[in-house]
Amino acid sequence: MAEKRKSLIKIKPKKFKDGEVVKVSFMVMHPMDTGMGKDKKTKKIIPAKYINSVKFNYNGKDITTMTVWESLSVNPVFTTYMKINGKGKLTVTYTDNTGEVHEKSKKIKPKG
Amino acid sequence: MQRRDFFKKLGAAAAVTAVIPAMSFAADAKPVSPNKLDAKSAMDAITGGKTAKMSKAIKLKVPEIAENGAVVPVTVEVDSPMTDSDYVKSIHILAGKNSNARCIDVNLTPENGKAMLATRIKLGGTQEVIALVALSNGDYIMASQSVKVTIGGCG
């Protein structure tokens, strides 16, 4: 359960002003097993393991919530837009169908 | 006599080769997806029986030919002012022939500023990708595009 997963939050453009609408993408290394694939060596079915839900939280407010099924590709990327509204923290949380929870946050500092 | 023997052997060999793949197919029976759902019932589950109109306000970007079905980039963009009174409530991506048609549901708020979603999905074969969008006034609009998949991506 306590596997460490790499994740990343990217904001485009890198330098932004207050009130600007920016592109936010969240990437995570996750197997996203459907529960239908087989291990080629052991010939056993790999149990399902996929991300259930993703939450984008900015300054304590849920901006975007996603419900996800197994049809998303391995190492998924979630990209949406977001309006910058002052200094703060963006936290992205995902939960897994096996109960795994992962959190990643990034400080937001608008310039000018 | 030799010729007759030869044909007998040939027949036996053909029978064996015909049986082997049939057996291996039976052993390889595909496990059923835990949440099996086809596109129509998935759409009904989202809209609650309402019919969704085809709309040009949605820009669905999917490659027409996907070489690898395991990673197909999808971008959905909706023309919307995203104000408190008029915004896009949610964006859904459905893949018609996947064993579970629902790929992702995204609930947006006016704080997003722009209604856009980009992800990568798995496609089991050549099929239609549908983008279903719920607006804040209760209407549903949709757009679809067929994608040719050369190698299926679902296990």
Coordinates of C-alpha atoms in Angstrom, one line a residue:
Chain A
M1 CA 0.0 0.0 0.0
A2 CA 2.7 2.4 1.0
E3 CA 4.3 2.4 -2.4
K4 CA 5.9 5.7 -3.2
R5 CA 4.5 7.1 -6.4
K6 CA 6.1 9.9 -8.4
S7 CA 3.8 12.8 -9.3
L8 CA 4.1 16.2 -10.7
I9 CA 2.0 19.4 -10.9
K10 CA 2.8 21.6 -13.9
I11 CA 1.5 25.1 -14.4
K12 CA 1.6 26.9 -17.7
P13 CA 2.8 29.6 -18.2
K14 CA 5.4 29.5 -15.4
K15 CA 5.1 33.2 -14.6
F16 CA 1.6 34.4 -14.1
K17 CA -0.3 37.3 -12.7
D18 CA -3.2 37.5 -10.3
G19 CA -6.5 36.8 -12.0
E20 CA -4.9 35.1 -14.9
V21 CA -6.3 31.7 -16.2
V22 CA -3.6 29.1 -16.3
K23 CA -3.3 25.6 -17.5
V24 CA -2.7 23.1 -14.7
S25 CA -1.7 19.5 -15.3
F26 CA -1.2 16.7 -12.8
M27 CA 0.8 13.7 -13.8
V28 CA 1.2 10.5 -11.7
M29 CA 3.0 7.2 -12.2
H30 CA 0.3 4.7 -11.7
P31 CA -0.2 1.2 -13.3
M32 CA -4.0 1.6 -13.9
D33 CA -4.6 -2.1 -14.2
T34 CA -8.0 -3.0 -15.5
G35 CA -8.3 -6.3 -13.8
M36 CA -8.5 -8.0 -17.3
G37 CA -4.9 -8.2 -18.2
K38 CA -2.6 -11.1 -17.6
D39 CA 0.9 -11.4 -16.5
K40 CA 2.9 -12.9 -19.4
K41 CA 5.2 -14.9 -17.2
T42 CA 2.9 -16.3 -14.5
K43 CA -0.2 -16.3 -16.7
K44 CA -2.2 -15.0 -13.7
I45 CA -4.8 -12.2 -14.0
I46 CA -3.4 -8.9 -12.6
P47 CA -5.9 -7.6 -10.0
A48 CA -7.6 -4.3 -10.8
K49 CA -5.8 -1.2 -9.5
Y50 CA -6.9 2.1 -10.9
I51 CA -7.4 5.7 -9.7
N52 CA -11.0 6.3 -8.5
S53 CA -11.1 10.0 -7.9
V54 CA -8.9 13.1 -8.3
K55 CA -9.4 16.4 -6.5
F56 CA -7.9 19.8 -7.2
N57 CA -8.0 21.9 -4.1
Y58 CA -6.9 25.5 -4.2
N59 CA -6.9 27.5 -0.9
G60 CA -9.3 25.1 0.8
K61 CA -11.8 25.1 -2.0
D62 CA -12.4 22.1 -4.3
I63 CA -12.1 23.5 -7.8
T64 CA -12.2 20.4 -9.9
T65 CA -13.3 16.9 -8.9
M66 CA -12.9 14.0 -11.1
T67 CA -14.3 10.5 -11.1
V68 CA -12.1 8.1 -12.9
W69 CA -12.6 4.5 -14.2
E70 CA -10.0 2.0 -15.4
S71 CA -10.2 3.1 -19.1
L72 CA -7.6 5.8 -18.5
S73 CA -4.1 5.0 -19.8
V74 CA -1.1 4.0 -17.7
N75 CA 0.6 7.0 -15.9
P76 CA -2.4 9.3 -16.5
V77 CA -2.3 13.0 -17.0
F78 CA -5.1 15.3 -16.0
T79 CA -5.1 18.8 -17.5
T80 CA -7.6 21.6 -16.8
Y81 CA -7.6 25.3 -16.4
M82 CA -7.7 27.4 -13.2
K83 CA -8.1 31.0 -12.3
I84 CA -5.4 32.4 -10.1
N85 CA -6.9 34.1 -7.1
G86 CA -4.2 35.3 -4.8
K87 CA -1.3 33.6 -3.0
G88 CA -1.9 30.1 -1.8
K89 CA -1.5 26.4 -2.2
L90 CA -2.8 24.0 -4.8
T91 CA -3.2 20.5 -3.5
V92 CA -4.1 17.5 -5.7
T93 CA -5.3 14.3 -4.0
Y94 CA -6.1 11.0 -5.6
T95 CA -7.6 7.9 -4.2
D96 CA -7.3 4.4 -5.6
N97 CA -9.8 1.5 -5.7
T98 CA -7.5 -0.4 -3.3
G99 CA -7.6 2.5 -0.8
E100 CA -4.3 4.2 -1.7
V101 CA -4.2 7.9 -1.1
H102 CA -1.6 10.3 -2.6
E103 CA -1.2 14.0 -2.1
K104 CA 0.9 16.5 -3.9
S105 CA 0.9 20.2 -3.4
K106 CA 2.4 23.3 -5.0
K107 CA 2.8 26.8 -3.8
I108 CA 1.2 29.5 -6.0
K109 CA 2.8 32.9 -6.1
P110 CA 1.4 35.3 -8.6
K111 CA 3.7 38.1 -9.7
G112 CA 2.4 41.6 -10.3
Chain B
M1 CA -0.6 -46.9 -51.0
Q2 CA 1.9 -44.3 -50.1
R3 CA -0.2 -41.6 -51.4
R4 CA -3.2 -42.8 -49.3
D5 CA -1.0 -42.8 -46.2
F6 CA 0.2 -39.4 -46.9
F7 CA -3.4 -38.0 -47.0
K8 CA -4.4 -39.8 -43.9
K9 CA -1.5 -38.2 -42.0
L10 CA -2.3 -34.9 -43.5
G11 CA -5.9 -35.2 -42.3
A12 CA -4.8 -36.1 -38.8
A13 CA -2.4 -33.3 -38.6
A14 CA -5.1 -30.8 -39.8
A15 CA -7.4 -32.1 -37.1
V16 CA -4.8 -31.6 -34.5
T17 CA -4.0 -28.1 -35.6
A18 CA -7.7 -27.3 -35.7
V19 CA -8.2 -28.5 -32.1
I20 CA -5.2 -26.8 -30.5
P21 CA -6.2 -23.2 -31.1
A22 CA -9.7 -24.0 -30.1
M23 CA -8.4 -25.3 -26.8
S24 CA -6.1 -22.4 -26.2
F25 CA -8.9 -20.0 -26.9
A26 CA -11.0 -21.7 -24.3
A27 CA -8.2 -21.4 -21.7
D28 CA -7.7 -17.8 -22.6
A29 CA -11.3 -16.8 -22.0
K30 CA -11.2 -13.1 -21.2
P31 CA -12.1 -12.1 -17.7
V32 CA -15.1 -9.8 -17.5
S33 CA -14.5 -6.3 -16.4
P34 CA -15.7 -5.6 -12.8
N35 CA -17.8 -2.7 -13.9
K36 CA -19.1 -3.6 -17.3
L37 CA -21.1 -0.9 -18.9
D38 CA -22.0 -0.1 -22.5
A39 CA -22.1 3.4 -24.0
K40 CA -25.9 3.7 -24.1
S41 CA -26.6 2.8 -20.5
A42 CA -23.6 4.9 -19.4
M43 CA -25.1 7.9 -21.2
D44 CA -28.5 7.3 -19.6
A45 CA -26.8 7.0 -16.2
I46 CA -25.3 10.5 -16.7
T47 CA -28.2 12.3 -18.3
G48 CA -31.0 10.6 -16.4
G49 CA -32.8 9.7 -19.6
K50 CA -32.5 13.1 -21.3
T51 CA -31.3 13.2 -24.8
A52 CA -28.1 15.0 -25.5
K53 CA -27.9 17.3 -28.6
M54 CA -25.0 17.2 -31.0
S55 CA -23.3 20.6 -30.6
K56 CA -20.5 22.5 -32.3
A57 CA -19.7 24.3 -29.1
I58 CA -17.6 21.3 -28.1
K59 CA -14.2 20.8 -29.7
L60 CA -13.2 17.2 -29.4
K61 CA -9.6 16.5 -30.3
V62 CA -8.8 12.9 -30.9
P63 CA -6.4 11.4 -33.4
E64 CA -8.3 9.8 -36.3
I65 CA -5.8 6.9 -36.5
A66 CA -4.2 5.8 -33.2
E67 CA -1.3 3.5 -33.6
N68 CA -1.2 2.4 -30.0
G69 CA -4.6 2.0 -28.3
A70 CA -3.0 2.0 -24.9
V71 CA -2.3 5.7 -25.0
V72 CA -4.8 7.9 -26.9
P73 CA -4.6 11.6 -26.1
V74 CA -8.1 13.3 -25.9
T75 CA -8.8 17.0 -25.5
V76 CA -12.3 18.4 -24.9
E77 CA -12.8 22.1 -25.1
V78 CA -16.2 23.8 -24.6
D79 CA -17.1 27.3 -25.6
S80 CA -18.5 28.8 -22.4
P81 CA -18.1 32.1 -20.5
M82 CA -17.7 30.2 -17.2
T83 CA -19.5 32.8 -15.1
D84 CA -21.5 32.0 -12.0
S85 CA -24.8 31.9 -14.0
D86 CA -23.6 30.1 -17.1
Y87 CA -20.8 27.5 -16.8
V88 CA -20.0 24.0 -17.7
K89 CA -21.0 21.6 -14.9
S90 CA -19.2 18.5 -16.0
I91 CA -17.4 16.9 -18.9
H92 CA -17.6 13.1 -19.5
I93 CA -15.5 11.1 -21.9
L94 CA -17.0 7.8 -23.1
A95 CA -15.5 5.1 -25.3
G96 CA -18.2 3.2 -27.0
K97 CA -16.7 -0.3 -27.3
N98 CA -14.6 -0.5 -24.2
S99 CA -15.9 -3.0 -21.7
N100 CA -16.5 -0.1 -19.3
A101 CA -17.5 2.8 -21.5
R102 CA -17.1 5.4 -18.9
C103 CA -13.5 6.8 -18.9
I104 CA -13.6 10.0 -16.8
D105 CA -16.1 12.4 -15.3
V106 CA -14.9 15.9 -14.5
N107 CA -16.9 18.3 -12.4
L108 CA -16.0 21.9 -13.0
T109 CA -16.7 25.1 -11.2
P110 CA -16.7 28.8 -12.4
E111 CA -13.3 29.1 -10.7
N112 CA -11.8 27.1 -13.6
G113 CA -12.1 30.1 -15.9
K114 CA -12.0 27.9 -19.0
A115 CA -13.8 24.6 -19.7
M116 CA -11.1 22.2 -20.9
L117 CA -10.0 18.7 -20.1
A118 CA -7.1 16.8 -21.5
T119 CA -6.2 13.2 -20.6
R120 CA -5.0 10.0 -22.2
I121 CA -7.3 7.0 -22.5
K122 CA -7.1 3.4 -23.5
L123 CA -9.1 2.1 -26.5
G124 CA -9.7 -1.6 -27.0
G125 CA -10.3 -1.3 -30.7
T126 CA -11.6 0.9 -33.5
Q127 CA -14.6 2.8 -32.0
E128 CA -16.2 6.1 -31.3
V129 CA -15.1 8.4 -28.6
I130 CA -17.9 10.5 -27.2
A131 CA -17.7 13.7 -25.2
L132 CA -20.8 14.5 -23.1
V133 CA -21.1 17.9 -21.5
A134 CA -23.5 19.0 -18.8
L135 CA -24.3 22.7 -18.7
S136 CA -25.4 24.6 -15.7
N137 CA -28.9 25.2 -17.0
G138 CA -29.5 21.4 -17.1
D139 CA -29.0 20.8 -20.8
Y140 CA -26.7 18.1 -22.2
I141 CA -24.7 18.5 -25.3
M142 CA -22.3 16.0 -27.0
A143 CA -19.8 15.5 -29.7
S144 CA -18.3 12.3 -31.1
Q145 CA -15.5 11.1 -33.4
S146 CA -14.5 7.7 -34.5
V147 CA -10.9 6.6 -33.9
K148 CA -9.1 3.8 -35.9
V149 CA -7.0 1.8 -33.6
T150 CA -4.3 -0.4 -35.1
I151 CA -3.2 -2.2 -31.8
G152 CA -5.8 -2.5 -29.1
G153 CA -4.8 -1.2 -25.7
C154 CA -7.1 -2.9 -23.2
G155 CA -5.7 -6.0 -21.5

